[in-house]
Short mmCIF file of C-alpha atoms in Angstrom, two decimals:
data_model
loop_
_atom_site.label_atom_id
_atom_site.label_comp_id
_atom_site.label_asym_id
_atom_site.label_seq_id
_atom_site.Cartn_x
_atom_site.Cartn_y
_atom_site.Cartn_z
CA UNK A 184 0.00 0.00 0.00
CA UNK A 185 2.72 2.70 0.88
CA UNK A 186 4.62 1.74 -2.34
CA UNK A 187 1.52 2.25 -3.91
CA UNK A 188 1.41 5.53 -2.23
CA UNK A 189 5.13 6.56 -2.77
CA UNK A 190 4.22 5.44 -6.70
CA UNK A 191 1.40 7.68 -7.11
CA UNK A 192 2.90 10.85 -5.13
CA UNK A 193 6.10 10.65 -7.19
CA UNK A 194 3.73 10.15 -10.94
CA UNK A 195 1.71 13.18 -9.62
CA UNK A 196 4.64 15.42 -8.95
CA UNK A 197 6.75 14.46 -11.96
CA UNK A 198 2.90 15.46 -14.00
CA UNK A 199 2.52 18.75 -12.22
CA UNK A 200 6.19 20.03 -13.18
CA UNK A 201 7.08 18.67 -16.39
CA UNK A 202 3.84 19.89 -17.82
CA UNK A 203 4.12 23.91 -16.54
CA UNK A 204 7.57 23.97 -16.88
CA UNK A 205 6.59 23.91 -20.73
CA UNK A 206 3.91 25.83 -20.60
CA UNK A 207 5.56 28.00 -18.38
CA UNK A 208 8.14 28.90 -21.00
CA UNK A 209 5.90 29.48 -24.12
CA UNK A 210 4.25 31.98 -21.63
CA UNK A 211 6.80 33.82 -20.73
CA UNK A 212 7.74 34.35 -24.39
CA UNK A 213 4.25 35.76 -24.86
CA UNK A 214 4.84 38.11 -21.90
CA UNK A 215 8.27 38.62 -23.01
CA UNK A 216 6.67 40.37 -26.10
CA UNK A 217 4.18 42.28 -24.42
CA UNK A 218 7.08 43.88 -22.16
CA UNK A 219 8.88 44.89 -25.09
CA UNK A 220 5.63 46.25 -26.70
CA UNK A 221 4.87 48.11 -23.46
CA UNK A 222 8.61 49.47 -23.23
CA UNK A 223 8.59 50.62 -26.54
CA UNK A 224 4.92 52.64 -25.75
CA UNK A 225 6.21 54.12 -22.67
CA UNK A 226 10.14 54.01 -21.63
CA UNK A 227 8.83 54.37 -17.82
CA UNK A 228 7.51 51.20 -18.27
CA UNK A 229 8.31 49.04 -14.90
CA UNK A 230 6.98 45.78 -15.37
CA UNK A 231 3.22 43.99 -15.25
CA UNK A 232 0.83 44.89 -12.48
CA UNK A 233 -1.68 41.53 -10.76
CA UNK A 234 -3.08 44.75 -9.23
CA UNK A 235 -4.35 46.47 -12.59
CA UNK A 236 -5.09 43.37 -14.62
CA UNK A 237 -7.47 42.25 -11.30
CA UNK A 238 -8.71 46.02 -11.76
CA UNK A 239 -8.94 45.42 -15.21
CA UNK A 240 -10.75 41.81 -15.22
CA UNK A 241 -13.40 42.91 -12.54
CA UNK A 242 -14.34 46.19 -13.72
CA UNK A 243 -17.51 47.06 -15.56
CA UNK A 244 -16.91 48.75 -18.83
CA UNK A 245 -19.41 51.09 -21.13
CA UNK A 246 -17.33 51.51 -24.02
CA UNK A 247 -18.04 48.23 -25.57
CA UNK A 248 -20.68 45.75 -26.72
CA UNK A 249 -24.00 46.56 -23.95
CA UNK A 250 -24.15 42.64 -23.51
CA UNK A 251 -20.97 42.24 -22.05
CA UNK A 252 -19.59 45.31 -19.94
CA UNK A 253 -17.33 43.29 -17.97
CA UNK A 254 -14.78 40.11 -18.63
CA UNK A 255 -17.04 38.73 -15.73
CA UNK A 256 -19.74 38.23 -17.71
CA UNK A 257 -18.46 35.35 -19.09
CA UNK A 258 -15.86 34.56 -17.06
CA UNK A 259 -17.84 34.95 -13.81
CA UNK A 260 -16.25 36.91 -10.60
CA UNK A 261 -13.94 34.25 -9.41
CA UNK A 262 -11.22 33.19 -11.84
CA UNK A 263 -10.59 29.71 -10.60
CA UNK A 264 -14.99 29.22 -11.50
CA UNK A 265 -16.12 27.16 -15.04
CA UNK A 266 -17.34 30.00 -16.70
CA UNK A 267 -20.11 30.33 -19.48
CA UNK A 268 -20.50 31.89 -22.76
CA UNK A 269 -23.89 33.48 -23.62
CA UNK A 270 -24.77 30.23 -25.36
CA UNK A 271 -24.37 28.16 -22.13
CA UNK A 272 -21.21 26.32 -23.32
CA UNK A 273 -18.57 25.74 -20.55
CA UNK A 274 -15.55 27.70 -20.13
CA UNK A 275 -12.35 26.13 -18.59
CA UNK A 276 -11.40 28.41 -15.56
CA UNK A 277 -9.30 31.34 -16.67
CA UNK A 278 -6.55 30.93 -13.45
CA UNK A 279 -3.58 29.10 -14.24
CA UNK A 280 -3.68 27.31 -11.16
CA UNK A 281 -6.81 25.42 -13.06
CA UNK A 282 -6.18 25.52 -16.40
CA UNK A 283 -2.49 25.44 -16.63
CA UNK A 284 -2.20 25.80 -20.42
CA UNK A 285 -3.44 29.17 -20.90
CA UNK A 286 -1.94 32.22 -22.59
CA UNK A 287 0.65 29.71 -24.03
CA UNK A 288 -0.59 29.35 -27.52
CA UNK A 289 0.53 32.62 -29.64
CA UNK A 290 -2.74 32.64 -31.74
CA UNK A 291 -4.84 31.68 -29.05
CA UNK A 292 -3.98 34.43 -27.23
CA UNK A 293 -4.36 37.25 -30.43
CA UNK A 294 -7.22 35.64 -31.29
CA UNK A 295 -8.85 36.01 -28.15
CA UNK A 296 -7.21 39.76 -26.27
CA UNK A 297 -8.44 40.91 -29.79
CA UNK A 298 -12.23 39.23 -29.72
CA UNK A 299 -12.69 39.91 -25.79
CA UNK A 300 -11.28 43.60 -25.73
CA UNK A 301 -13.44 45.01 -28.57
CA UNK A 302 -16.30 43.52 -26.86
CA UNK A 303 -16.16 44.84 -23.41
CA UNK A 304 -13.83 47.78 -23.97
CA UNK A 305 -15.26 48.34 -27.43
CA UNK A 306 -11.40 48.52 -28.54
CA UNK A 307 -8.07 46.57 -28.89
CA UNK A 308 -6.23 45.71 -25.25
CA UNK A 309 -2.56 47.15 -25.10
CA UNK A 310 0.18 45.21 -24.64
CA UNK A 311 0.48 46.44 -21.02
CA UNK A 312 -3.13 45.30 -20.57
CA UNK A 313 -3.23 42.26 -21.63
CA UNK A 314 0.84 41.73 -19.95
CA UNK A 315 -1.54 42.78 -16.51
CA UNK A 316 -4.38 40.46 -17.52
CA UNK A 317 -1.88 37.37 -17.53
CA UNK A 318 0.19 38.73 -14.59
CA UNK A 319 -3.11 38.67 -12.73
CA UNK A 320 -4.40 35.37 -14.06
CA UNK A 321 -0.56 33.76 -13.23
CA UNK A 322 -1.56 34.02 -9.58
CA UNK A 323 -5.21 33.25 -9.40
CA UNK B 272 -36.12 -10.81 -14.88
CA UNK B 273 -38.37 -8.06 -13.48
CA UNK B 274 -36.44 -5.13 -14.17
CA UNK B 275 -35.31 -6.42 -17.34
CA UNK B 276 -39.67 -6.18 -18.12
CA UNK B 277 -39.54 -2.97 -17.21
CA UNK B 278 -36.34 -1.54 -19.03
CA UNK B 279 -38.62 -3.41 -22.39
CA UNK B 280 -41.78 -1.67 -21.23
CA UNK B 281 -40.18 1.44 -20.49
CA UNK B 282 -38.03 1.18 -23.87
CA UNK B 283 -41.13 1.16 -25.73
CA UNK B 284 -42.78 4.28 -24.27
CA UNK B 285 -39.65 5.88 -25.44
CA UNK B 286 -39.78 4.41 -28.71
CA UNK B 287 -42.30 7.05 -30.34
CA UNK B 288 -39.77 10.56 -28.94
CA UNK B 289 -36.88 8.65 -30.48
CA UNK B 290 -38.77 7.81 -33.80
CA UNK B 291 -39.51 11.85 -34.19
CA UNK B 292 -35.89 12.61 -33.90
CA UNK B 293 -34.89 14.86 -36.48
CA UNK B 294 -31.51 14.28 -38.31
CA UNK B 295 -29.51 17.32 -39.46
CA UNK B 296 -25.85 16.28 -40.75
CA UNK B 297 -23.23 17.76 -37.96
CA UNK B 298 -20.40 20.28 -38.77
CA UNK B 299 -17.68 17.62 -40.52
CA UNK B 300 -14.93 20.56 -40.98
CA UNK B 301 -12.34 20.42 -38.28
CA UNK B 302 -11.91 24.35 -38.59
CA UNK B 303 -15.55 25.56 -38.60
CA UNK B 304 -15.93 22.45 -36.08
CA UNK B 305 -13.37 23.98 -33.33
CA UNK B 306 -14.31 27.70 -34.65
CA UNK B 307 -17.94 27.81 -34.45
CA UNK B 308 -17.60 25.18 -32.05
CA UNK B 309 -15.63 27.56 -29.04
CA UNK B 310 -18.79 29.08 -27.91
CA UNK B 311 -22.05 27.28 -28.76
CA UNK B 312 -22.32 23.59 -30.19
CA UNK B 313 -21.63 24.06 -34.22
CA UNK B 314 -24.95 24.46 -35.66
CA UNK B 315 -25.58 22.18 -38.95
CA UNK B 316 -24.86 24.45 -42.03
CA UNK B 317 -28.22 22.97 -42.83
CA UNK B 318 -29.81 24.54 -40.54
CA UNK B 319 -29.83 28.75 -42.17
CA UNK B 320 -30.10 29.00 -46.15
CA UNK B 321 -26.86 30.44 -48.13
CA UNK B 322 -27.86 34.12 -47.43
CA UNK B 323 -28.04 33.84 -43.88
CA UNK B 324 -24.42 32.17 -43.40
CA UNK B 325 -22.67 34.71 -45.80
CA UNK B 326 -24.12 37.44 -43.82
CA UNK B 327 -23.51 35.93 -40.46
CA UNK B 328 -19.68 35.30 -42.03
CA UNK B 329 -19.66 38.76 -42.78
CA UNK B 330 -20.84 39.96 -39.68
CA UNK B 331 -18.37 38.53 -36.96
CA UNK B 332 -17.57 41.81 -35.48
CA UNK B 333 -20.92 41.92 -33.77
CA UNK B 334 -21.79 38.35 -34.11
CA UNK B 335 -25.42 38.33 -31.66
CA UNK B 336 -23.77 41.29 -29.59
CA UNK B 337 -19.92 39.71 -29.23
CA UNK B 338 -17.12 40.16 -31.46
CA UNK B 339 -16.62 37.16 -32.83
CA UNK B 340 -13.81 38.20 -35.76
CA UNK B 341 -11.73 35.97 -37.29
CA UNK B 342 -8.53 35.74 -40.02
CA UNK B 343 -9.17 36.26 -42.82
CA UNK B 344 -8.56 32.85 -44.30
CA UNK B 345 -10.88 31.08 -41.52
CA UNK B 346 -13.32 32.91 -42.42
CA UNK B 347 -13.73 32.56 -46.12
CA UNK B 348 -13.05 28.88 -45.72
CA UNK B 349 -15.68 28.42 -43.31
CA UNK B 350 -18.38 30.81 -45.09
CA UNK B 351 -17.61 28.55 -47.98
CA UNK B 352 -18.28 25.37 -46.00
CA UNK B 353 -21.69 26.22 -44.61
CA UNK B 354 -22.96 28.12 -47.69
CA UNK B 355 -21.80 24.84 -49.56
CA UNK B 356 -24.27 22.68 -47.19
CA UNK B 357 -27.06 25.28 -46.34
CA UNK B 358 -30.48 24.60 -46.26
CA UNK B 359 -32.86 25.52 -49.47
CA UNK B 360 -34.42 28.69 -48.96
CA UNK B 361 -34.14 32.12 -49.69
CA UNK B 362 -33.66 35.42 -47.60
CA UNK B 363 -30.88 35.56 -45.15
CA UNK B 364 -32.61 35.35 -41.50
CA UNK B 365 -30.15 35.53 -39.09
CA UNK B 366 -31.60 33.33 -36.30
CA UNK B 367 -32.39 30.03 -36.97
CA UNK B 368 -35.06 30.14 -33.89
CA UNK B 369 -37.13 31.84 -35.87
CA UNK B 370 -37.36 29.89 -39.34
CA UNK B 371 -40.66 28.15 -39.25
CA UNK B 372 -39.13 24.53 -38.86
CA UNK B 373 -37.67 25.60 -35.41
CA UNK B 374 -40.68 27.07 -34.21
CA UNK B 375 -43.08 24.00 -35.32
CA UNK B 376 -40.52 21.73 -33.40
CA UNK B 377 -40.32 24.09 -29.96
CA UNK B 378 -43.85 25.63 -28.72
CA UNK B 379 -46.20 24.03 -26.62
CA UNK B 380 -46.21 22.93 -23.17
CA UNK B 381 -43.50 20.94 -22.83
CA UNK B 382 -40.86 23.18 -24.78
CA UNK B 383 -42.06 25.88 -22.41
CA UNK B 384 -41.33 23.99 -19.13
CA UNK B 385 -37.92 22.64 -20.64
CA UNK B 386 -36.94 26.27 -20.95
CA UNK B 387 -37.56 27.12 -17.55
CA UNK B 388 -35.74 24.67 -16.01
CA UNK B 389 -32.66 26.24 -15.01
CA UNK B 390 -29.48 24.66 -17.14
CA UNK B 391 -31.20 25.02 -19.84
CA UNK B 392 -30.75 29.02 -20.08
CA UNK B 393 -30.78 30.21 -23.42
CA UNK B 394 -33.04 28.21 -26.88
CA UNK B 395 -29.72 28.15 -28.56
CA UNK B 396 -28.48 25.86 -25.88
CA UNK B 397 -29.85 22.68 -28.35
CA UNK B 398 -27.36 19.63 -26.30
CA UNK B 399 -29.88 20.41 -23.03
CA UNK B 400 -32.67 18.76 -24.33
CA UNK B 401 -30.82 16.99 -27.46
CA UNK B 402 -28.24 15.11 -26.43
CA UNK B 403 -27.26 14.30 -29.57
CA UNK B 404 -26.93 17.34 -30.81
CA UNK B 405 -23.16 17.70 -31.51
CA UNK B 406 -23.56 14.50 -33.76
CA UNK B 407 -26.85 15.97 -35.52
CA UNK B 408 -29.10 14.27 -33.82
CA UNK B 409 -31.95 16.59 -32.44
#
């Protein structure tokens, strides 16, 4: 029974950080760009903020689509929640500590800053928005 | 030997729902599939006529109040997939919940009650009540 025990522990921990430790890197390439982006917008640039991208996330918004004011619409309040589109379909939770492969996929991540931002800000997310949003998400 | 009776009995009051299942042939395309597919099951292309899909193709920025934009590329391919299998008719109606097949299938009673029950949320939400839906089987 213990080996059993031992067994399992050691296959669950070798799981939990070879997986991230990928992930982990194609993320902070993505980041890595956003920084650069952010830096090149403003040189007083000082790094991403949990603080504004939690700001950010949980705010309600009235420059964009009146359906969906705020991220939370979909997303409900509490990252680490399933969420739900508008057409009932599940969403993985949006915290890493859940879904561990977000904001690792280049396109993905376009794809969906670009889709999300126009509809509850009404307009594209900078790249020091969307560097917070992650930030934030990275430690829910 | 009892319950296997009943499982027969109860088989064959189910018999006549199953026998009015409808068949519409599912989304085959991997892209529209996993595009269309993100947030709501991937309708049947035969479910809007030609004029609909090329103006719901063309209309992703406010796709039903969400921006729902894609490349380029995606979305030509996938306007040409679902025009390519639409259903005969003309006009371009957006919503499919209000084309008169839809609305002869869901009134009454019994639709009414399934839509109040709380997971069901929103008529677009077909896999509530159809299980089958994803495989085009309503």
């Amino acid at each position: 029974m213990r080996t059993y025990c031992v067994f399992a522990v050691t296959l669950l921990l070798a799981a939990q950080v070879a997986y991230p430790a990928h992930a982990d890197r194609a993320r902070d390439d993505i980041l890595a760009g956003f920084a650069t982006a952010s830096k090149d917008a403003d040189p007083s640039f000082a790094g991403f903020s949990a603080e504004r991208g939690k700001t950010l996330f949980l705010n309600k918004h009235s420059s964009g689509k009146p359906d969906i004011p705020a991220c939370t619409v979909c997303h409900t309040d509490d990252p680490r929640s399933m969420g739900e589109t508008r057409a009932a379909k599940p969403i993985k939770p949006i915290a890493l500590s859940m879904t561990p492969d977000r904001f690792t996929d280049p396109k993905k991540v376009a794809k969906w800053f670009r889709r999300n931002c126009k509809s509850v800000l009404g307009r594209e997310c900078t790249p020091l928005e969307k560097g917070d949003f992650i930030t934030f998400m990275a430690g829910q | 030997m009892n319950r296997l009776l009943l499982a027969a009995v109860l088989g064959l009051a189910v018999m006549p729902a199953m026998a009015a299942e409808d068949k519409l042939p599912p989304i085959a395309g991997a892209l529209t599939k996993s595009e269309c597919g993100a947030c709501h099951i991937a309708f049947p292309a035969g479910m809007l006529p030609t004029q609909s899909w090329t103006a719901i193709m063309n209309g992703l920025d406010d796709h039903f109040g969400e921006d729902a934009s894609l490349d380029d590329d995606s979305r030509r391919w996938i306007e040409a997939y679902l025009t390519g299998y639409s259903r005969k008719g003309s006009g371009a109606p957006l919503r499919f919940t209000k084309l008169r097949w839809f609305l002869n299938e869901h009134n009454g009673r019994e639709f009414k009650q399934k839509m109040a029950g709380r997971s069901v949320k929103t008529v677009v939400n077909c896999i509530a009540c159809h299980r089958g839906a994803e495989r085009g089987k309503f």
